[in-house]
Amino acid sequence: MAHLTKLTDTYTLNNGVKIPIVGFGTWQTPDGEVAKHSVETALAADYRHIDTAAAYGNEDSVGAGIKASGVPRDQIFLTTKLWNADHGYEATKAAIDRSLQKLGVDYVDLYLIHWPNPVQFRNNWEEANAGSWKAMEEAYQAGKLRAIGVSNFRAKHLDALLKTANVKPMVNQIFLNPSDLQPEVVDYNKAHDILSEAYSPLGTGKIFKVEALKKIAERYNKSVAQVVLRWSLQHGFLPLPKSVHDERIKENAQLFDFELSHHDMTLIDALHGEAGLATDPDTTDF
């Protein structure tokens, strides 16, 4: 893992675009000053990858934080996502422009379909995704999106998408942490050269209660969060830690002065179910 030396190191997506190996998540970060400040703090702590979504309701504030940071736009990798109500070709075209406007940018670096099978499109999810993807491909060709991908997709959803896609997804952002390694999805992603991004890499906080992780963290003189994020990187995932606390934001960036042993990686891999499992996208009620 010698190549993991700093927060701004990158993975290369299947279209050649480089993506920083750790992203700053903003899910459940309240709109307004909290979101703006957390993004500014993250950028000051050397994060160069910010992840938001239309559904988070904070795109305006994330955009304001990016502007206020003084970091040039072309040095920041920015992701947002298509919400469930906007599936289909025309609705997706409008949603992309709306997100760009809210974020105050001319392009985003990565745009994802947030969920594959929303309740509103359950009878025709495949067709709706194909329409959304077509709109995303057009925006990609037009330079509004530098990369496109999906989130919460399982193999069957990706298989369906690939039937009509001209551009292959570059990323699949999924619930991925020691409590749920989602091996089938991760294996599918690997086989198709799709990067596995880890949202809730800290298991929405539940991971901190796991005794085995506390013991491992003590051995390395690191926090549980640092250990789990390092574990994610050593698996080749791209974790998206989220925090609104300045100290935690900085601490979550300090992952490059230690390496987990093979023994500890295996111990952490065995914690299945300790802090929740991924939501089944085919049975959600949203």
PDB file of C-alpha atoms in Angstrom:
ATOM      1  CA  MET A   1       0.000   0.000   0.000  1.00  0.00           C
ATOM      2  CA  ALA A   2       3.003   2.282  -0.451  1.00  0.00           C
ATOM      3  CA  HIS A   3       1.085   4.421  -2.937  1.00  0.00           C
ATOM      4  CA  LEU A   4      -1.296   5.589  -0.184  1.00  0.00           C
ATOM      5  CA  THR A   5       0.616   8.570   1.110  1.00  0.00           C
ATOM      6  CA  LYS A   6      -1.862  11.450   1.277  1.00  0.00           C
ATOM      7  CA  LEU A   7      -5.489  12.500   1.016  1.00  0.00           C
ATOM      8  CA  THR A   8      -5.047  13.905  -2.479  1.00  0.00           C
ATOM      9  CA  ASP A   9      -3.687  10.647  -3.949  1.00  0.00           C
ATOM     10  CA  THR A  10      -6.067   9.365  -6.611  1.00  0.00           C
ATOM     11  CA  TYR A  11      -7.650   6.296  -8.138  1.00  0.00           C
ATOM     12  CA  THR A  12      -8.148   6.386 -11.920  1.00  0.00           C
ATOM     13  CA  LEU A  13     -11.706   5.750 -13.121  1.00  0.00           C
ATOM     14  CA  ASN A  14     -12.381   3.627 -16.194  1.00  0.00           C
ATOM     15  CA  ASN A  15     -12.623   6.783 -18.359  1.00  0.00           C
ATOM     16  CA  GLY A  16      -9.223   8.078 -17.207  1.00  0.00           C
ATOM     17  CA  VAL A  17     -10.554  10.704 -14.763  1.00  0.00           C
ATOM     18  CA  LYS A  18      -8.640  10.810 -11.467  1.00  0.00           C
ATOM     19  CA  ILE A  19     -10.613  10.751  -8.198  1.00  0.00           C
ATOM     20  CA  PRO A  20      -9.083  11.506  -4.747  1.00  0.00           C
ATOM     21  CA  ILE A  21      -8.992   8.329  -2.632  1.00  0.00           C
ATOM     22  CA  VAL A  22     -10.978   9.767   0.312  1.00  0.00           C
ATOM     23  CA  GLY A  23     -14.084  11.899  -0.048  1.00  0.00           C
ATOM     24  CA  PHE A  24     -15.838  14.157   2.429  1.00  0.00           C
ATOM     25  CA  GLY A  25     -19.467  13.086   2.888  1.00  0.00           C
ATOM     26  CA  THR A  26     -22.335  15.506   3.620  1.00  0.00           C
ATOM     27  CA  TRP A  27     -25.268  13.124   4.141  1.00  0.00           C
ATOM     28  CA  GLN A  28     -27.383  14.285   7.137  1.00  0.00           C
ATOM     29  CA  THR A  29     -25.349  17.521   7.286  1.00  0.00           C
ATOM     30  CA  PRO A  30     -27.906  20.315   7.840  1.00  0.00           C
ATOM     31  CA  ASP A  31     -28.261  22.921   5.103  1.00  0.00           C
ATOM     32  CA  GLY A  32     -27.004  26.412   5.904  1.00  0.00           C
ATOM     33  CA  GLU A  33     -23.998  27.434   7.964  1.00  0.00           C
ATOM     34  CA  VAL A  34     -23.271  23.881   9.260  1.00  0.00           C
ATOM     35  CA  ALA A  35     -22.868  22.417   5.769  1.00  0.00           C
ATOM     36  CA  LYS A  36     -20.971  25.455   4.466  1.00  0.00           C
ATOM     37  CA  HIS A  37     -18.572  25.431   7.423  1.00  0.00           C
ATOM     38  CA  SER A  38     -17.971  21.655   7.321  1.00  0.00           C
ATOM     39  CA  VAL A  39     -17.051  21.823   3.613  1.00  0.00           C
ATOM     40  CA  GLU A  40     -14.713  24.774   4.238  1.00  0.00           C
ATOM     41  CA  THR A  41     -13.108  22.893   7.153  1.00  0.00           C
ATOM     42  CA  ALA A  42     -12.672  19.747   5.058  1.00  0.00           C
ATOM     43  CA  LEU A  43     -11.021  21.657   2.221  1.00  0.00           C
ATOM     44  CA  ALA A  44      -8.735  23.419   4.728  1.00  0.00           C
ATOM     45  CA  ALA A  45      -7.778  19.938   6.052  1.00  0.00           C
ATOM     46  CA  ASP A  46      -6.672  18.945   2.505  1.00  0.00           C
ATOM     47  CA  TYR A  47      -9.743  16.997   1.400  1.00  0.00           C
ATOM     48  CA  ARG A  48     -10.195  17.601  -2.311  1.00  0.00           C
ATOM     49  CA  HIS A  49     -13.229  15.406  -2.856  1.00  0.00           C
ATOM     50  CA  ILE A  50     -16.712  16.499  -1.694  1.00  0.00           C
ATOM     51  CA  ASP A  51     -19.808  14.287  -1.934  1.00  0.00           C
ATOM     52  CA  THR A  52     -23.386  15.582  -1.787  1.00  0.00           C
ATOM     53  CA  ALA A  53     -26.777  14.751  -3.356  1.00  0.00           C
ATOM     54  CA  ALA A  54     -29.993  16.492  -4.350  1.00  0.00           C
ATOM     55  CA  ALA A  55     -31.739  14.472  -1.624  1.00  0.00           C
ATOM     56  CA  TYR A  56     -29.452  15.845   1.091  1.00  0.00           C
ATOM     57  CA  GLY A  57     -31.029  19.275   0.614  1.00  0.00           C
ATOM     58  CA  ASN A  58     -27.673  21.014   1.092  1.00  0.00           C
ATOM     59  CA  GLU A  59     -26.287  21.545  -2.430  1.00  0.00           C
ATOM     60  CA  ASP A  60     -26.551  25.367  -2.081  1.00  0.00           C
ATOM     61  CA  SER A  61     -24.493  25.337   1.125  1.00  0.00           C
ATOM     62  CA  VAL A  62     -21.947  22.834  -0.201  1.00  0.00           C
ATOM     63  CA  GLY A  63     -21.452  25.128  -3.210  1.00  0.00           C
ATOM     64  CA  ALA A  64     -21.106  28.126  -0.881  1.00  0.00           C
ATOM     65  CA  GLY A  65     -18.488  26.260   1.196  1.00  0.00           C
ATOM     66  CA  ILE A  66     -16.477  25.439  -1.937  1.00  0.00           C
ATOM     67  CA  LYS A  67     -16.556  29.099  -3.026  1.00  0.00           C
ATOM     68  CA  ALA A  68     -15.644  30.403   0.446  1.00  0.00           C
ATOM     69  CA  SER A  69     -12.720  27.953   0.739  1.00  0.00           C
ATOM     70  CA  GLY A  70     -10.686  29.761  -1.887  1.00  0.00           C
ATOM     71  CA  VAL A  71      -9.594  26.397  -3.341  1.00  0.00           C
ATOM     72  CA  PRO A  72      -9.802  26.594  -7.151  1.00  0.00           C
ATOM     73  CA  ARG A  73     -12.752  24.667  -8.598  1.00  0.00           C
ATOM     74  CA  ASP A  74     -10.507  22.557 -10.820  1.00  0.00           C
ATOM     75  CA  GLN A  75      -8.683  21.227  -7.747  1.00  0.00           C
ATOM     76  CA  ILE A  76     -11.904  19.884  -6.192  1.00  0.00           C
ATOM     77  CA  PHE A  77     -13.660  16.641  -7.137  1.00  0.00           C
ATOM     78  CA  LEU A  78     -17.390  17.238  -6.612  1.00  0.00           C
ATOM     79  CA  THR A  79     -20.105  14.563  -6.647  1.00  0.00           C
ATOM     80  CA  THR A  80     -23.882  14.898  -6.549  1.00  0.00           C
ATOM     81  CA  LYS A  81     -26.746  12.476  -7.207  1.00  0.00           C
ATOM     82  CA  LEU A  82     -30.102  12.117  -8.957  1.00  0.00           C
ATOM     83  CA  TRP A  83     -33.003  11.769  -6.534  1.00  0.00           C
ATOM     84  CA  ASN A  84     -35.719   9.129  -6.847  1.00  0.00           C
ATOM     85  CA  ALA A  85     -38.527  11.424  -8.040  1.00  0.00           C
ATOM     86  CA  ASP A  86     -36.457  12.526 -11.049  1.00  0.00           C
ATOM     87  CA  HIS A  87     -35.893   9.229 -12.844  1.00  0.00           C
ATOM     88  CA  GLY A  88     -36.475   9.134 -16.592  1.00  0.00           C
ATOM     89  CA  TYR A  89     -34.911  11.058 -19.474  1.00  0.00           C
ATOM     90  CA  GLU A  90     -36.531  14.512 -19.309  1.00  0.00           C
ATOM     91  CA  ALA A  91     -36.694  14.682 -15.508  1.00  0.00           C
ATOM     92  CA  THR A  92     -33.011  13.746 -15.238  1.00  0.00           C
ATOM     93  CA  LYS A  93     -31.964  16.424 -17.737  1.00  0.00           C
ATOM     94  CA  ALA A  94     -33.762  19.020 -15.612  1.00  0.00           C
ATOM     95  CA  ALA A  95     -32.361  17.585 -12.347  1.00  0.00           C
ATOM     96  CA  ILE A  96     -28.762  17.813 -13.596  1.00  0.00           C
ATOM     97  CA  ASP A  97     -29.185  21.494 -14.478  1.00  0.00           C
ATOM     98  CA  ARG A  98     -30.910  22.177 -11.161  1.00  0.00           C
ATOM     99  CA  SER A  99     -28.015  20.627  -9.210  1.00  0.00           C
ATOM    100  CA  LEU A 100     -25.429  22.603 -11.197  1.00  0.00           C
ATOM    101  CA  GLN A 101     -27.356  25.790 -10.464  1.00  0.00           C
ATOM    102  CA  LYS A 102     -27.665  25.067  -6.735  1.00  0.00           C
ATOM    103  CA  LEU A 103     -24.001  24.139  -6.418  1.00  0.00           C
ATOM    104  CA  GLY A 104     -23.046  27.250  -8.397  1.00  0.00           C
ATOM    105  CA  VAL A 105     -20.798  25.310 -10.797  1.00  0.00           C
ATOM    106  CA  ASP A 106     -20.569  24.689 -14.551  1.00  0.00           C
ATOM    107  CA  TYR A 107     -19.899  20.969 -14.144  1.00  0.00           C
ATOM    108  CA  VAL A 108     -19.722  18.246 -11.519  1.00  0.00           C
ATOM    109  CA  ASP A 109     -16.965  15.647 -11.493  1.00  0.00           C
ATOM    110  CA  LEU A 110     -19.273  12.710 -10.778  1.00  0.00           C
ATOM    111  CA  TYR A 111     -23.043  12.308 -11.074  1.00  0.00           C
ATOM    112  CA  LEU A 112     -24.779   9.190  -9.733  1.00  0.00           C
ATOM    113  CA  ILE A 113     -28.233   7.616  -9.882  1.00  0.00           C
ATOM    114  CA  HIS A 114     -28.909   7.544  -6.127  1.00  0.00           C
ATOM    115  CA  TRP A 115     -31.160   4.422  -5.944  1.00  0.00           C
ATOM    116  CA  PRO A 116     -31.912   1.845  -8.646  1.00  0.00           C
ATOM    117  CA  ASN A 117     -35.497   0.991  -7.820  1.00  0.00           C
ATOM    118  CA  PRO A 118     -37.478   3.786  -6.138  1.00  0.00           C
ATOM    119  CA  VAL A 119     -41.001   3.014  -5.026  1.00  0.00           C
ATOM    120  CA  GLN A 120     -42.419   5.452  -7.611  1.00  0.00           C
ATOM    121  CA  PHE A 121     -40.844   3.500 -10.496  1.00  0.00           C
ATOM    122  CA  ARG A 122     -41.042  -0.017  -9.103  1.00  0.00           C
ATOM    123  CA  ASN A 123     -43.076  -1.310 -12.054  1.00  0.00           C
ATOM    124  CA  ASN A 124     -40.739   0.142 -14.677  1.00  0.00           C
ATOM    125  CA  TRP A 125     -37.451   0.800 -12.878  1.00  0.00           C
ATOM    126  CA  GLU A 126     -35.349  -0.646 -15.702  1.00  0.00           C
ATOM    127  CA  GLU A 127     -36.837   1.665 -18.315  1.00  0.00           C
ATOM    128  CA  ALA A 128     -36.654   4.678 -15.975  1.00  0.00           C
ATOM    129  CA  ASN A 129     -32.962   4.016 -15.248  1.00  0.00           C
ATOM    130  CA  ALA A 130     -32.222   3.647 -18.968  1.00  0.00           C
ATOM    131  CA  GLY A 131     -33.833   7.047 -19.617  1.00  0.00           C
ATOM    132  CA  SER A 132     -31.891   8.663 -16.769  1.00  0.00           C
ATOM    133  CA  TRP A 133     -28.661   7.121 -18.002  1.00  0.00           C
ATOM    134  CA  LYS A 134     -29.247   8.429 -21.533  1.00  0.00           C
ATOM    135  CA  ALA A 135     -29.671  11.963 -20.136  1.00  0.00           C
ATOM    136  CA  MET A 136     -26.522  11.493 -18.040  1.00  0.00           C
ATOM    137  CA  GLU A 137     -24.551  10.240 -21.056  1.00  0.00           C
ATOM    138  CA  GLU A 138     -25.592  13.335 -23.004  1.00  0.00           C
ATOM    139  CA  ALA A 139     -24.582  15.647 -20.134  1.00  0.00           C
ATOM    140  CA  TYR A 140     -21.291  13.706 -19.891  1.00  0.00           C
ATOM    141  CA  GLN A 141     -20.606  14.187 -23.616  1.00  0.00           C
ATOM    142  CA  ALA A 142     -21.502  17.895 -23.229  1.00  0.00           C
ATOM    143  CA  GLY A 143     -18.951  18.336 -20.416  1.00  0.00           C
ATOM    144  CA  LYS A 144     -21.464  18.989 -17.627  1.00  0.00           C
ATOM    145  CA  LEU A 145     -20.430  15.735 -15.904  1.00  0.00           C
ATOM    146  CA  ARG A 146     -16.829  14.480 -15.939  1.00  0.00           C
ATOM    147  CA  ALA A 147     -17.840  10.972 -14.832  1.00  0.00           C
ATOM    148  CA  ILE A 148     -21.115   9.124 -14.295  1.00  0.00           C
ATOM    149  CA  GLY A 149     -22.101   6.229 -12.099  1.00  0.00           C
ATOM    150  CA  VAL A 150     -24.629   4.704  -9.757  1.00  0.00           C
ATOM    151  CA  SER A 151     -25.307   4.216  -6.064  1.00  0.00           C
ATOM    152  CA  ASN A 152     -26.897   1.308  -4.183  1.00  0.00           C
ATOM    153  CA  PHE A 153     -27.016  -0.785  -7.383  1.00  0.00           C
ATOM    154  CA  ARG A 154     -26.778  -4.575  -7.145  1.00  0.00           C
ATOM    155  CA  ALA A 155     -25.650  -6.871  -9.963  1.00  0.00           C
ATOM    156  CA  LYS A 156     -29.148  -7.243 -11.492  1.00  0.00           C
ATOM    157  CA  HIS A 157     -29.598  -3.448 -11.659  1.00  0.00           C
ATOM    158  CA  LEU A 158     -26.206  -3.003 -13.308  1.00  0.00           C
ATOM    159  CA  ASP A 159     -26.863  -5.837 -15.757  1.00  0.00           C
ATOM    160  CA  ALA A 160     -30.118  -4.137 -16.745  1.00  0.00           C
ATOM    161  CA  LEU A 161     -28.421  -0.743 -17.160  1.00  0.00           C
ATOM    162  CA  LEU A 162     -25.623  -2.183 -19.303  1.00  0.00           C
ATOM    163  CA  LYS A 163     -28.165  -3.522 -21.834  1.00  0.00           C
ATOM    164  CA  THR A 164     -28.732   0.009 -23.186  1.00  0.00           C
ATOM    165  CA  ALA A 165     -25.755   2.002 -21.835  1.00  0.00           C
ATOM    166  CA  ASN A 166     -23.228   3.408 -24.306  1.00  0.00           C
ATOM    167  CA  VAL A 167     -20.987   4.615 -21.484  1.00  0.00           C
ATOM    168  CA  LYS A 168     -20.128   2.184 -18.692  1.00  0.00           C
ATOM    169  CA  PRO A 169     -20.655   3.370 -15.093  1.00  0.00           C
ATOM    170  CA  MET A 170     -17.389   4.490 -13.486  1.00  0.00           C
ATOM    171  CA  VAL A 171     -18.457   4.273  -9.827  1.00  0.00           C
ATOM    172  CA  ASN A 172     -20.934   2.353  -7.660  1.00  0.00           C
ATOM    173  CA  GLN A 173     -21.357   4.080  -4.299  1.00  0.00           C
ATOM    174  CA  ILE A 174     -22.653   1.579  -1.737  1.00  0.00           C
ATOM    175  CA  PHE A 175     -23.050   1.015   2.014  1.00  0.00           C
ATOM    176  CA  LEU A 176     -19.644  -0.494   2.703  1.00  0.00           C
ATOM    177  CA  ASN A 177     -17.928  -0.938   6.062  1.00  0.00           C
ATOM    178  CA  PRO A 178     -16.696  -3.788   8.300  1.00  0.00           C
ATOM    179  CA  SER A 179     -20.302  -4.637   9.155  1.00  0.00           C
ATOM    180  CA  ASP A 180     -21.240  -5.246   5.511  1.00  0.00           C
ATOM    181  CA  LEU A 181     -18.561  -5.964   2.916  1.00  0.00           C
ATOM    182  CA  GLN A 182     -21.208  -6.670   0.209  1.00  0.00           C
ATOM    183  CA  PRO A 183     -18.859  -9.174  -1.508  1.00  0.00           C
ATOM    184  CA  GLU A 184     -21.176  -9.945  -4.452  1.00  0.00           C
ATOM    185  CA  VAL A 185     -21.531  -6.256  -5.361  1.00  0.00           C
ATOM    186  CA  VAL A 186     -17.839  -5.498  -4.805  1.00  0.00           C
ATOM    187  CA  ASP A 187     -16.823  -8.496  -6.955  1.00  0.00           C
ATOM    188  CA  TYR A 188     -19.211  -7.366  -9.712  1.00  0.00           C
ATOM    189  CA  ASN A 189     -17.795  -3.833  -9.577  1.00  0.00           C
ATOM    190  CA  LYS A 190     -14.221  -5.155  -9.798  1.00  0.00           C
ATOM    191  CA  ALA A 191     -15.052  -7.424 -12.734  1.00  0.00           C
ATOM    192  CA  HIS A 192     -16.540  -4.449 -14.633  1.00  0.00           C
ATOM    193  CA  ASP A 193     -13.827  -1.927 -13.693  1.00  0.00           C
ATOM    194  CA  ILE A 194     -16.297   0.075 -11.570  1.00  0.00           C
ATOM    195  CA  LEU A 195     -14.862   1.729  -8.462  1.00  0.00           C
ATOM    196  CA  SER A 196     -16.523   0.796  -5.142  1.00  0.00           C
ATOM    197  CA  GLU A 197     -17.151   3.944  -3.128  1.00  0.00           C
ATOM    198  CA  ALA A 198     -18.027   3.436   0.543  1.00  0.00           C
ATOM    199  CA  TYR A 199     -20.771   5.577   1.996  1.00  0.00           C
ATOM    200  CA  SER A 200     -21.384   5.269   5.748  1.00  0.00           C
ATOM    201  CA  PRO A 201     -17.819   3.883   6.034  1.00  0.00           C
ATOM    202  CA  LEU A 202     -18.215   4.303   9.798  1.00  0.00           C
ATOM    203  CA  GLY A 203     -21.586   2.517   9.849  1.00  0.00           C
ATOM    204  CA  THR A 204     -23.492   5.740  10.705  1.00  0.00           C
ATOM    205  CA  GLY A 205     -21.658   5.801  14.026  1.00  0.00           C
ATOM    206  CA  LYS A 206     -22.557   2.274  15.175  1.00  0.00           C
ATOM    207  CA  ILE A 207     -19.083   1.042  14.371  1.00  0.00           C
ATOM    208  CA  PHE A 208     -17.664   2.956  17.351  1.00  0.00           C
ATOM    209  CA  LYS A 209     -19.411   0.578  19.762  1.00  0.00           C
ATOM    210  CA  VAL A 210     -17.683  -2.539  18.398  1.00  0.00           C
ATOM    211  CA  GLU A 211     -15.268  -3.798  21.097  1.00  0.00           C
ATOM    212  CA  ALA A 212     -12.953  -5.623  18.671  1.00  0.00           C
ATOM    213  CA  LEU A 213     -12.362  -2.354  16.791  1.00  0.00           C
ATOM    214  CA  LYS A 214     -11.658  -0.451  20.007  1.00  0.00           C
ATOM    215  CA  LYS A 215      -8.945  -3.003  20.870  1.00  0.00           C
ATOM    216  CA  ILE A 216      -7.348  -2.796  17.413  1.00  0.00           C
ATOM    217  CA  ALA A 217      -7.436   1.033  17.520  1.00  0.00           C
ATOM    218  CA  GLU A 218      -5.673   1.017  20.900  1.00  0.00           C
ATOM    219  CA  ARG A 219      -2.893  -1.176  19.509  1.00  0.00           C
ATOM    220  CA  TYR A 220      -2.187   1.325  16.719  1.00  0.00           C
ATOM    221  CA  ASN A 221      -2.763   4.336  18.962  1.00  0.00           C
ATOM    222  CA  LYS A 222      -5.435   5.495  16.498  1.00  0.00           C
ATOM    223  CA  SER A 223      -9.153   6.230  16.688  1.00  0.00           C
ATOM    224  CA  VAL A 224     -11.704   3.594  15.623  1.00  0.00           C
ATOM    225  CA  ALA A 225     -12.625   5.893  12.718  1.00  0.00           C
ATOM    226  CA  GLN A 226      -9.020   6.071  11.516  1.00  0.00           C
ATOM    227  CA  VAL A 227      -8.669   2.276  11.692  1.00  0.00           C
ATOM    228  CA  VAL A 228     -11.899   1.657   9.764  1.00  0.00           C
ATOM    229  CA  LEU A 229     -11.074   4.248   7.087  1.00  0.00           C
ATOM    230  CA  ARG A 230      -7.589   2.774   6.712  1.00  0.00           C
ATOM    231  CA  TRP A 231      -9.184  -0.685   6.371  1.00  0.00           C
ATOM    232  CA  SER A 232     -11.391   0.690   3.591  1.00  0.00           C
ATOM    233  CA  LEU A 233      -8.377   2.099   1.716  1.00  0.00           C
ATOM    234  CA  GLN A 234      -6.400  -1.133   2.080  1.00  0.00           C
ATOM    235  CA  HIS A 235      -9.325  -2.920   0.420  1.00  0.00           C
ATOM    236  CA  GLY A 236      -9.100  -0.485  -2.504  1.00  0.00           C
ATOM    237  CA  PHE A 237     -12.413   1.171  -1.612  1.00  0.00           C
ATOM    238  CA  LEU A 238     -12.985   4.918  -1.600  1.00  0.00           C
ATOM    239  CA  PRO A 239     -14.427   5.909   1.804  1.00  0.00           C
ATOM    240  CA  LEU A 240     -16.616   8.998   2.283  1.00  0.00           C
ATOM    241  CA  PRO A 241     -16.413   9.866   5.989  1.00  0.00           C
ATOM    242  CA  LYS A 242     -18.863  12.496   7.188  1.00  0.00           C
ATOM    243  CA  SER A 243     -18.565  14.766  10.209  1.00  0.00           C
ATOM    244  CA  VAL A 244     -19.618  18.255  11.226  1.00  0.00           C
ATOM    245  CA  HIS A 245     -17.012  18.480  14.019  1.00  0.00           C
ATOM    246  CA  ASP A 246     -13.777  20.260  13.076  1.00  0.00           C
ATOM    247  CA  GLU A 247     -11.549  17.937  15.116  1.00  0.00           C
ATOM    248  CA  ARG A 248     -13.126  14.773  13.677  1.00  0.00           C
ATOM    249  CA  ILE A 249     -12.913  16.142  10.124  1.00  0.00           C
ATOM    250  CA  LYS A 250      -9.164  16.643  10.609  1.00  0.00           C
ATOM    251  CA  GLU A 251      -8.667  13.339  12.447  1.00  0.00           C
ATOM    252  CA  ASN A 252     -10.456  11.372   9.694  1.00  0.00           C
ATOM    253  CA  ALA A 253      -7.884  12.706   7.234  1.00  0.00           C
ATOM    254  CA  GLN A 254      -4.895  11.319   9.150  1.00  0.00           C
ATOM    255  CA  LEU A 255      -4.694   7.824   7.673  1.00  0.00           C
ATOM    256  CA  PHE A 256      -1.255   7.650   6.130  1.00  0.00           C
ATOM    257  CA  ASP A 257       1.221   7.128   8.969  1.00  0.00           C
ATOM    258  CA  PHE A 258       0.213   3.532   9.745  1.00  0.00           C
ATOM    259  CA  GLU A 259      -0.774   0.300   8.008  1.00  0.00           C
ATOM    260  CA  LEU A 260      -3.064  -2.450   9.291  1.00  0.00           C
ATOM    261  CA  SER A 261      -1.518  -5.915   9.425  1.00  0.00           C
ATOM    262  CA  HIS A 262      -2.991  -8.785   7.413  1.00  0.00           C
ATOM    263  CA  HIS A 263      -4.112 -10.303  10.742  1.00  0.00           C
ATOM    264  CA  ASP A 264      -6.039  -7.183  11.751  1.00  0.00           C
ATOM    265  CA  MET A 265      -7.550  -6.784   8.270  1.00  0.00           C
ATOM    266  CA  THR A 266      -8.888 -10.346   8.582  1.00  0.00           C
ATOM    267  CA  LEU A 267     -10.254  -9.663  12.083  1.00  0.00           C
ATOM    268  CA  ILE A 268     -12.068  -6.566  10.813  1.00  0.00           C
ATOM    269  CA  ASP A 269     -13.419  -8.436   7.769  1.00  0.00           C
ATOM    270  CA  ALA A 270     -15.119 -10.874  10.161  1.00  0.00           C
ATOM    271  CA  LEU A 271     -17.327  -8.245  11.866  1.00  0.00           C
ATOM    272  CA  HIS A 272     -20.325  -8.884   9.606  1.00  0.00           C
ATOM    273  CA  GLY A 273     -23.593  -7.522  10.978  1.00  0.00           C
ATOM    274  CA  GLU A 274     -22.011  -5.763  13.973  1.00  0.00           C
ATOM    275  CA  ALA A 275     -23.212  -2.310  12.879  1.00  0.00           C
ATOM    276  CA  GLY A 276     -26.091  -2.761  10.442  1.00  0.00           C
ATOM    277  CA  LEU A 277     -26.401  -4.052   6.882  1.00  0.00           C
ATOM    278  CA  ALA A 278     -27.049  -2.438   3.507  1.00  0.00           C
ATOM    279  CA  THR A 279     -30.639  -1.535   2.675  1.00  0.00           C
ATOM    280  CA  ASP A 280     -32.194  -3.742  -0.013  1.00  0.00           C
ATOM    281  CA  PRO A 281     -32.895  -1.289  -2.863  1.00  0.00           C
ATOM    282  CA  ASP A 282     -35.764  -3.452  -4.141  1.00  0.00           C
ATOM    283  CA  THR A 283     -37.783  -3.186  -0.903  1.00  0.00           C
ATOM    284  CA  THR A 284     -37.243   0.458   0.120  1.00  0.00           C
ATOM    285  CA  ASP A 285     -40.350   2.576   0.721  1.00  0.00           C
ATOM    286  CA  PHE A 286     -38.922   5.732  -0.906  1.00  0.00           C
TER     287      PHE A 286
END
